[in-house]
Short mmCIF file of C-alpha atoms in Angstrom, two decimals:
data_model
loop_
_atom_site.label_atom_id
_atom_site.label_comp_id
_atom_site.label_asym_id
_atom_site.label_seq_id
_atom_site.Cartn_x
_atom_site.Cartn_y
_atom_site.Cartn_z
CA MET J 1 -54.21 -36.46 -8.38
CA ASN J 2 -53.90 -36.09 -4.62
CA LEU J 3 -55.44 -32.62 -4.20
CA LYS J 4 -53.62 -31.99 -0.92
CA PHE J 5 -50.26 -32.86 -2.48
CA GLY J 6 -51.06 -30.88 -5.62
CA PHE J 7 -51.97 -27.77 -3.60
CA ALA J 8 -48.77 -28.07 -1.55
CA ALA J 9 -46.72 -28.45 -4.71
CA ILE J 10 -48.28 -25.32 -6.18
CA ILE J 11 -47.50 -23.33 -3.02
CA ALA J 12 -43.88 -24.62 -2.97
CA THR J 13 -43.46 -23.70 -6.62
CA CYS J 14 -44.79 -20.21 -5.98
CA LEU J 15 -42.45 -19.77 -3.03
CA LEU J 16 -39.46 -20.88 -5.10
CA VAL J 17 -40.40 -18.49 -7.88
CA SER J 18 -40.92 -15.74 -5.31
CA CYS J 19 -37.53 -16.43 -3.67
CA GLY J 20 -35.87 -16.55 -7.05
CA THR J 21 -37.52 -13.30 -7.99
CA GLN J 22 -36.36 -11.66 -4.74
CA GLU J 23 -32.80 -12.90 -5.28
CA ASN J 24 -32.84 -11.62 -8.85
CA LYS J 25 -34.13 -8.25 -7.68
CA GLN J 26 -31.41 -8.04 -5.04
CA GLN J 27 -28.76 -8.91 -7.62
CA ASP J 28 -30.22 -6.34 -9.99
CA ILE J 29 -30.00 -3.71 -7.23
CA ILE J 30 -26.36 -4.59 -6.54
CA THR J 31 -25.52 -4.56 -10.25
CA LYS J 32 -27.26 -1.20 -10.68
CA GLU J 33 -25.38 0.28 -7.71
CA VAL J 34 -22.06 -0.84 -9.18
CA GLU J 35 -22.99 0.48 -12.62
CA GLU J 36 -24.13 3.81 -11.21
CA SER J 37 -21.14 4.28 -8.91
CA LYS J 38 -18.69 6.95 -9.93
CA PHE J 39 -15.85 4.72 -8.71
CA LEU J 40 -14.02 2.28 -10.96
CA SER J 41 -13.77 -0.45 -8.29
CA PRO J 42 -15.75 -1.34 -5.14
CA PRO J 43 -14.14 -1.53 -1.68
CA LEU J 44 -12.64 -4.91 -0.80
CA VAL J 45 -13.29 -4.43 2.91
CA SER J 46 -16.11 -2.48 4.55
CA HIS J 47 -16.40 -3.75 8.14
CA ILE J 48 -13.25 -1.83 9.16
CA TYR J 49 -11.36 1.00 7.50
CA THR J 50 -8.22 0.04 5.62
CA ALA J 51 -5.56 1.82 3.58
CA ASP J 52 -2.08 1.47 2.03
CA PRO J 53 -2.63 -2.10 0.77
CA SER J 54 0.53 -4.15 0.35
CA ALA J 55 -0.35 -7.24 -1.69
CA HIS J 56 1.70 -10.43 -2.11
CA ILE J 57 1.21 -13.95 -3.38
CA PHE J 58 1.98 -16.40 -0.59
CA GLU J 59 1.07 -20.10 -0.63
CA GLY J 60 -0.95 -19.64 -3.83
CA LYS J 61 -3.22 -16.94 -2.36
CA ILE J 62 -3.39 -13.18 -2.45
CA TYR J 63 -2.48 -11.75 0.94
CA ILE J 64 -3.03 -8.06 1.68
CA TYR J 65 -1.23 -6.18 4.46
CA PRO J 66 -2.90 -2.76 4.87
CA SER J 67 -2.86 -0.16 7.58
CA HIS J 68 -5.96 -0.04 9.78
CA ASP J 69 -7.61 3.38 9.88
CA VAL J 70 -9.52 4.40 12.99
CA GLU J 71 -11.49 7.40 14.15
CA SER J 72 -9.12 9.27 16.43
CA VAL J 73 -9.44 11.86 19.17
CA VAL J 74 -6.18 13.37 17.90
CA GLU J 75 -6.78 16.66 16.11
CA GLU J 76 -6.00 16.86 12.40
CA ASP J 77 -2.79 18.61 11.39
CA ASP J 78 -0.45 18.85 8.40
CA MET J 79 1.85 16.21 9.87
CA GLY J 80 -0.84 13.51 9.85
CA ALA J 81 -1.26 13.12 13.60
CA HIS J 82 -4.91 12.13 13.04
CA PHE J 83 -3.72 9.05 11.13
CA ASN J 84 -3.47 7.40 14.52
CA MET J 85 -3.49 3.73 13.52
CA MET J 86 -2.81 1.28 16.36
CA ASP J 87 -2.78 -2.24 14.91
CA TYR J 88 -2.66 -4.35 11.75
CA HIS J 89 -5.05 -6.87 10.20
CA VAL J 90 -4.19 -9.34 7.42
CA PHE J 91 -6.60 -10.22 4.61
CA SER J 92 -6.49 -13.01 2.02
CA MET J 93 -8.26 -13.96 -1.22
CA GLU J 94 -8.23 -17.25 -3.10
CA SER J 95 -8.64 -15.33 -6.37
CA PRO J 96 -9.15 -11.73 -7.54
CA ASP J 97 -12.94 -12.17 -7.50
CA GLY J 98 -12.99 -14.36 -4.39
CA GLU J 99 -14.16 -13.71 -0.85
CA VAL J 100 -11.93 -11.44 1.23
CA VAL J 101 -11.07 -13.15 4.51
CA ASP J 102 -10.09 -11.05 7.54
CA HIS J 103 -7.56 -12.99 9.62
CA GLY J 104 -7.99 -10.55 12.47
CA LYS J 105 -5.53 -8.41 14.37
CA VAL J 106 -2.00 -9.69 13.89
CA LEU J 107 0.05 -6.98 15.64
CA ASP J 108 -0.77 -4.20 18.11
CA VAL J 109 1.30 -1.15 19.04
CA GLU J 110 1.17 -2.32 22.66
CA ASP J 111 3.08 -5.45 21.64
CA ILE J 112 5.98 -3.48 20.12
CA PRO J 113 8.44 -2.63 22.92
CA TRP J 114 10.05 0.36 21.22
CA ALA J 115 6.95 1.90 19.59
CA LYS J 116 4.73 4.66 20.93
CA ARG J 117 2.10 5.32 18.25
CA GLN J 118 1.07 5.55 14.59
CA LEU J 119 1.45 2.19 12.86
CA TRP J 120 1.47 3.49 9.30
CA ALA J 121 1.76 1.63 5.97
CA PRO J 122 3.42 -1.83 6.30
CA ASP J 123 4.80 -4.42 3.90
CA ALA J 124 5.57 -8.13 4.09
CA ALA J 125 8.09 -10.64 2.75
CA GLU J 126 8.74 -14.38 2.93
CA LYS J 127 12.01 -16.25 3.24
CA ASP J 128 12.60 -19.92 4.04
CA GLY J 129 9.09 -20.43 5.37
CA LYS J 130 9.16 -17.42 7.68
CA TYR J 131 7.08 -14.31 7.12
CA TYR J 132 8.27 -10.82 7.93
CA LEU J 133 6.10 -7.76 8.50
CA TYR J 134 7.93 -4.44 8.07
CA PHE J 135 6.23 -1.42 9.58
CA PRO J 136 6.88 2.19 10.60
CA ALA J 137 6.01 3.57 14.01
CA LYS J 138 6.97 6.53 16.11
CA ASP J 139 9.30 5.73 18.98
CA LYS J 140 9.16 7.21 22.49
CA ASP J 141 10.67 10.46 21.11
CA ASP J 142 8.07 10.69 18.32
CA ILE J 143 10.67 9.83 15.69
CA PHE J 144 9.61 7.40 12.97
CA ARG J 145 11.60 4.16 12.86
CA ILE J 146 11.04 0.96 10.92
CA GLY J 147 10.47 -2.28 12.75
CA VAL J 148 10.06 -5.90 11.78
CA ALA J 149 7.85 -8.67 13.17
CA VAL J 150 8.03 -12.38 12.36
CA ALA J 151 5.43 -15.14 11.91
CA ASP J 152 5.30 -18.78 10.86
CA ASN J 153 2.51 -18.23 8.35
CA PRO J 154 1.38 -15.32 6.17
CA ALA J 155 -1.77 -14.70 8.22
CA GLY J 156 0.20 -14.12 11.42
CA PRO J 157 0.05 -13.34 14.26
CA PHE J 158 3.40 -11.53 14.12
CA LYS J 159 5.85 -11.08 16.98
CA ALA J 160 7.80 -7.82 16.90
CA GLU J 161 11.53 -7.65 17.39
CA PRO J 162 12.40 -5.81 20.63
CA GLU J 163 14.19 -2.97 18.81
CA ALA J 164 13.64 -1.09 15.58
CA ILE J 165 15.93 -1.84 12.64
CA LYS J 166 19.28 -0.17 13.35
CA GLY J 167 19.78 2.99 11.34
CA SER J 168 16.19 3.03 10.08
CA TYR J 169 14.14 6.18 9.80
CA SER J 170 11.11 7.73 8.09
CA MET J 171 8.27 5.46 6.93
CA ASP J 172 6.54 3.48 4.13
CA PRO J 173 8.88 0.48 4.08
CA THR J 174 8.57 -1.95 1.19
CA VAL J 175 10.64 -5.05 0.47
CA PHE J 176 11.46 -6.30 -3.01
CA GLN J 177 12.72 -9.85 -3.58
CA ASP J 178 14.82 -10.13 -6.72
CA GLU J 179 15.19 -13.27 -8.79
CA ASP J 180 18.60 -14.02 -7.22
CA ALA J 181 16.91 -14.22 -3.77
CA SER J 182 18.31 -10.87 -2.67
CA TYR J 183 15.95 -8.70 -0.63
CA TYR J 184 15.95 -4.90 -0.72
CA LEU J 185 14.29 -2.49 1.70
CA TYR J 186 12.95 0.78 0.26
CA PHE J 187 11.58 3.51 2.49
CA GLY J 188 10.91 7.20 2.92
CA GLY J 189 8.18 9.80 2.99
CA ILE J 190 8.28 13.56 3.35
CA TRP J 191 6.15 15.87 5.43
CA GLY J 192 4.67 13.78 8.28
CA GLY J 193 6.97 10.94 7.21
CA GLN J 194 9.98 13.01 8.38
CA LEU J 195 12.31 12.25 5.45
CA GLN J 196 13.12 15.96 5.17
CA GLN J 197 14.63 15.82 8.66
CA TYR J 198 17.60 13.69 7.54
CA ARG J 199 20.88 14.42 5.76
CA ASP J 200 23.34 11.63 4.99
CA ASN J 201 21.18 9.24 7.06
CA LYS J 202 21.53 11.43 10.15
CA TYR J 203 18.70 13.17 11.98
CA GLN J 204 19.10 16.90 11.45
CA PRO J 205 15.68 18.46 12.05
CA VAL J 206 14.93 21.46 9.87
CA GLY J 207 11.25 22.11 10.50
CA SER J 208 7.81 20.66 10.09
CA GLY J 209 6.97 21.25 6.42
CA PRO J 210 7.59 18.90 3.48
CA TYR J 211 10.76 20.69 2.39
CA ASP J 212 11.53 23.02 5.30
CA GLY J 213 15.21 23.94 5.17
CA VAL J 214 15.59 22.43 1.70
CA PRO J 215 15.52 24.59 -1.46
CA THR J 216 12.66 23.44 -3.65
CA GLY J 217 12.53 25.19 -7.00
CA GLU J 218 15.61 24.25 -9.02
CA GLU J 219 17.20 21.97 -6.42
CA ILE J 220 17.17 18.17 -6.61
CA SER J 221 14.16 16.68 -4.84
CA LEU J 222 14.41 14.47 -1.79
CA MET J 223 14.78 10.88 -2.97
CA PRO J 224 13.54 7.57 -1.51
CA LYS J 225 16.08 5.27 0.16
CA ILE J 226 17.26 1.71 -0.48
CA ALA J 227 19.33 -0.78 1.50
CA LYS J 228 19.93 -4.47 0.96
CA LEU J 229 18.62 -6.59 3.82
CA SER J 230 20.74 -8.90 5.96
CA THR J 231 20.43 -12.65 5.46
CA ASP J 232 18.25 -12.95 8.59
CA MET J 233 15.88 -10.25 7.20
CA LEU J 234 16.06 -8.32 10.48
CA GLN J 235 18.61 -5.59 9.70
CA MET J 236 19.99 -3.55 6.84
CA ALA J 237 23.18 -5.03 5.41
CA GLU J 238 24.44 -1.68 4.14
CA THR J 239 24.10 2.05 4.60
CA PRO J 240 20.94 3.38 2.94
CA LYS J 241 21.44 5.06 -0.44
CA ASP J 242 19.34 7.43 -2.52
CA VAL J 243 17.13 5.92 -5.22
CA MET J 244 17.63 8.45 -8.01
CA LEU J 245 14.55 9.40 -10.04
CA LEU J 246 15.43 10.98 -13.38
CA ASP J 247 13.64 12.76 -16.18
CA ALA J 248 13.89 11.67 -19.83
CA GLY J 249 17.06 13.73 -20.23
CA GLY J 250 18.82 11.88 -17.43
CA ASN J 251 18.54 14.76 -14.96
CA PRO J 252 17.36 14.27 -11.38
CA ILE J 253 13.73 15.31 -10.84
CA LEU J 254 13.60 18.63 -9.01
CA GLY J 255 11.91 19.48 -5.75
CA GLY J 256 9.58 21.96 -7.39
CA ASP J 257 8.30 19.36 -9.85
CA ASN J 258 5.29 18.35 -7.76
CA ASN J 259 3.72 16.22 -10.49
CA ARG J 260 6.75 13.94 -10.75
CA ARG J 261 8.86 14.15 -7.61
CA PHE J 262 8.81 11.52 -4.88
CA PHE J 263 6.62 12.08 -1.83
CA GLU J 264 5.98 8.61 -0.31
CA ALA J 265 4.69 5.05 -0.96
CA ALA J 266 7.57 3.34 -2.77
CA TRP J 267 6.90 0.02 -4.52
CA VAL J 268 9.02 -2.12 -6.87
CA HIS J 269 8.01 -4.84 -9.30
CA LYS J 270 9.82 -6.51 -12.19
CA HIS J 271 8.37 -7.17 -15.64
CA ASN J 272 10.18 -8.54 -18.72
CA GLY J 273 13.57 -7.93 -17.14
CA LYS J 274 12.84 -4.30 -16.24
CA TYR J 275 12.56 -2.89 -12.74
CA TYR J 276 9.59 -0.61 -12.12
CA PHE J 277 9.77 1.86 -9.24
CA SER J 278 6.37 3.38 -8.46
CA TYR J 279 5.49 5.97 -5.85
CA SER J 280 3.01 8.61 -4.73
CA THR J 281 3.58 12.24 -5.66
CA GLY J 282 1.75 13.18 -2.47
CA ASP J 283 0.14 16.61 -2.65
CA THR J 284 -0.58 16.14 -6.39
CA HIS J 285 -1.99 12.64 -5.72
CA PHE J 286 -0.60 10.64 -8.66
CA ILE J 287 0.91 7.16 -8.52
CA ALA J 288 3.86 7.70 -10.84
CA TYR J 289 6.55 5.29 -12.01
CA GLY J 290 9.98 5.02 -13.54
CA THR J 291 11.95 2.13 -15.02
CA GLY J 292 15.53 0.98 -14.53
CA ASP J 293 17.97 -1.86 -15.00
CA ASN J 294 18.67 -2.83 -11.39
CA PRO J 295 17.05 -2.52 -7.94
CA TYR J 296 19.19 0.49 -6.99
CA GLY J 297 18.14 2.52 -10.01
CA PRO J 298 18.41 5.09 -11.35
CA PHE J 299 14.81 5.03 -12.53
CA THR J 300 13.67 7.14 -15.46
CA TYR J 301 10.21 8.68 -15.11
CA GLN J 302 7.66 7.17 -17.51
CA GLY J 303 4.28 8.52 -16.45
CA ASN J 304 1.39 7.76 -14.11
CA ILE J 305 -0.07 4.40 -13.18
CA LEU J 306 -3.02 5.81 -11.24
CA ASN J 307 -4.65 9.21 -11.41
CA PRO J 308 -5.86 10.91 -8.21
CA VAL J 309 -8.39 9.06 -6.07
CA GLN J 310 -11.06 10.54 -3.81
CA GLY J 311 -9.23 11.53 -0.64
CA TRP J 312 -5.98 13.31 0.10
CA THR J 313 -3.65 10.28 0.06
CA ASN J 314 -2.77 7.82 -2.69
CA HIS J 315 -0.89 4.61 -1.89
CA HIS J 316 -0.62 1.33 -3.77
CA SER J 317 1.01 -2.02 -4.47
CA ILE J 318 1.37 -4.13 -7.62
CA VAL J 319 1.33 -7.93 -7.80
CA LYS J 320 1.09 -10.66 -10.44
CA PHE J 321 -1.40 -13.48 -9.95
CA GLN J 322 -1.96 -16.25 -12.52
CA ASP J 323 -0.47 -14.32 -15.47
CA LYS J 324 -2.31 -11.09 -14.74
CA TRP J 325 -1.10 -7.98 -12.93
CA TYR J 326 -3.20 -6.16 -10.35
CA LEU J 327 -3.00 -2.76 -8.74
CA PHE J 328 -4.12 -2.42 -5.13
CA TYR J 329 -4.92 1.07 -3.86
CA HIS J 330 -7.26 2.97 -1.56
CA ASP J 331 -9.72 5.84 -1.59
CA THR J 332 -12.44 7.26 0.69
CA GLU J 333 -15.59 5.94 -0.97
CA LEU J 334 -17.10 4.66 2.29
CA THR J 335 -16.67 7.85 4.33
CA ASP J 336 -15.27 10.70 2.22
CA LYS J 337 -12.94 11.29 5.18
CA THR J 338 -9.28 11.32 4.28
CA HIS J 339 -8.24 9.37 7.38
CA LEU J 340 -10.97 6.69 7.05
CA ARG J 341 -10.17 4.85 3.84
CA ASN J 342 -10.98 1.59 2.06
CA ILE J 343 -8.76 -0.67 -0.05
CA LYS J 344 -9.52 -1.62 -3.66
CA MET J 345 -8.02 -3.50 -6.58
CA VAL J 346 -8.11 -3.37 -10.38
CA GLU J 347 -6.29 -5.11 -13.20
CA LEU J 348 -3.10 -3.40 -14.37
CA LYS J 349 -1.84 -3.68 -17.95
CA HIS J 350 1.68 -3.35 -19.35
CA ASN J 351 1.85 -2.20 -22.96
CA GLU J 352 4.09 -3.94 -25.50
CA ASP J 353 6.64 -1.12 -25.22
CA GLY J 354 6.89 -1.66 -21.46
CA THR J 355 4.84 1.34 -20.41
CA ILE J 356 1.83 0.95 -18.12
CA GLU J 357 -1.71 2.00 -19.02
CA THR J 358 -2.86 4.84 -16.77
CA ILE J 359 -5.85 3.93 -14.62
CA GLU J 360 -8.63 6.42 -13.93
CA PRO J 361 -10.16 5.51 -10.53
CA ILE J 362 -13.15 7.83 -10.88
CA LYS J 363 -15.44 7.52 -13.86
CA LYS J 364 -15.73 10.58 -16.07
#
């Protein structure tokens, strides 16, 4: 044996074993951290703060359109002024366990002619090879409107239309594409989302609180809105209508029913011919849902999809990818600050009777 070669081979072998051992130790540490975490799912993104994830399947990939949380000099208040988001990023994944790719900033408030501040939760849609980003922002008068920006691919960048959608108001827009290629815009959010300031689609300010000027106890709660979109996807094709949320007896959910009434974060998906309308109950922090027979509703309350997360807000989306359903949501694992959040995902399961298994985001 060549002693020099043999000695070198021994050293190389030791180094490989050492490297392998170090890699195994690192993997063991990561596995242990995940196992010991009190959270059901790890953050998808950690290099920036993200929230309100709107997930879609475009071009065979998972694309996520979240809001982009930032540390703000704006003081915290009950109307959410400290949620002072200024731009949007788009993220994509080849598969649910794949790498999350940040496609960078795709739209900035400075590039939206009519907008002044607060780019809150967006959504996206595709039609005829064009991609549309729907977003809320406060105009020059600090009134929330809903705008739309257009791109040639799902990763953007997006170019904003010069004006907000005519007749739009409040926030949390989401677009549902039905099987007949009709597109529906849902929107609305109380408290900082300003839905309580409108009656019959007209701005009639009543105060700053979630139900100021509106009886709460035995009165019907404020409902989310729906309007079919125009063929060019840039306007509403009809006057917005209430999306009625009912209890099991067929009665509208009341304003004092904080565990079931609508607060914000509308989302619609369809499963086995049924329409599922899901939403955040806001100050009670559930993601609740109801089912109905058409996009306009009414939707009958069925229960909760997601129990409260760490943090004050709860906001989600639901998407099907390769025969499995997934729930995207956010919490504050990275910071424990309610305005600096991180997006997550977990598998969602429909039961045989059409109900959805409730997900517990924090381990007991």
